[in-house]
Amino acid sequence: MARKRVGVLISGRGSNMAALIDAAARPDYPAEIALVVSNKAEALGLTVARAAGVPTAVVEATNRAAMEAAITRHLEVADVEIVALAGFMRILSAEFVRRWNHRLINIHPSLLPAYPGINTHARALADGATRHGCTVHFVTAEVDEGPVIAQAEVPVLAGDTPEMLAARVLVEEHKLYPRALAMVAARAG
Ligand code: GRF
């Protein structure tokens, strides 16, 4: 079976992107990372992608329509079939989401539908939640909504700070995202 070509969109550290690149290095993985696009030239993830030999592009337009048009051009030139958001901090338009309908996925650090948006770990702690985790989902026009592909759960422990909880969730993110992308790649037309 031909491996699906994946474009990863990042804005920063890129540790989830790195987990996807590592997974795709296995010959039996159903996807390859064809391109990494960042909306920040200084994103650490770009250095990681380049070191792994993955082609990169930077799109720094501030205007959303111009940014999305440039991203789409890069993705099309690279023959990308699936787009994976990995810490991409811009909200995408309904038009972009439609263009990549059912082929655009995101990882979010909470058990959606709980805690969409930012500061998920601090909010879970403030609520006294006993369980927390991460979700990979298809992206729809609404932020952090859309059909869930897979979730991983972690316990909230006594004495947790947001940073401690985030670190525990991140370990699961790095396992969950490659697994979820493989599921999508194996079934996408
Ligand atoms: C992750 O926690 C991810 O779930 C969220 O933003 C963070 C990005 O981290 N969407 P990284 O850039 O993948 O290291």
mmCIF file of N, CA, C and O in Angstrom, residues 11 45 59 109 115 159:
data_model
loop_
_atom_site.group_PDB
_atom_site.id
_atom_site.type_symbol
_atom_site.label_atom_id
_atom_site.label_comp_id
_atom_site.label_asym_id
_atom_site.label_seq_id
_atom_site.Cartn_x
_atom_site.Cartn_y
_atom_site.Cartn_z
ATOM 1 N N SER A 11 3.823 25.644 15.133
ATOM 2 C CA SER A 11 4.141 27.041 15.470
ATOM 3 C C SER A 11 5.315 27.143 16.433
ATOM 4 O O SER A 11 5.781 28.243 16.708
ATOM 5 N N GLY A 45 10.738 23.516 16.185
ATOM 6 C CA GLY A 45 10.404 22.323 15.410
ATOM 7 C C GLY A 45 11.013 22.325 14.017
ATOM 8 O O GLY A 45 11.288 21.261 13.452
ATOM 9 N N VAL A 59 5.681 30.227 6.578
ATOM 10 C CA VAL A 59 4.651 31.113 6.028
ATOM 11 C C VAL A 59 4.318 32.119 7.105
ATOM 12 O O VAL A 59 3.685 31.773 8.096
ATOM 13 N N PRO A 109 -4.584 18.970 24.080
ATOM 14 C CA PRO A 109 -4.229 18.419 25.382
ATOM 15 C C PRO A 109 -5.357 18.438 26.406
ATOM 16 O O PRO A 109 -5.251 19.051 27.469
ATOM 17 N N TYR A 115 -12.573 21.016 28.246
ATOM 18 C CA TYR A 115 -11.466 21.977 28.085
ATOM 19 C C TYR A 115 -10.979 22.212 26.655
ATOM 20 O O TYR A 115 -9.809 21.965 26.339
ATOM 21 N N GLY A 159 -0.972 17.106 44.400
ATOM 22 C CA GLY A 159 0.243 17.920 44.334
ATOM 23 C C GLY A 159 0.644 18.307 42.918
ATOM 24 O O GLY A 159 1.657 18.993 42.734
#
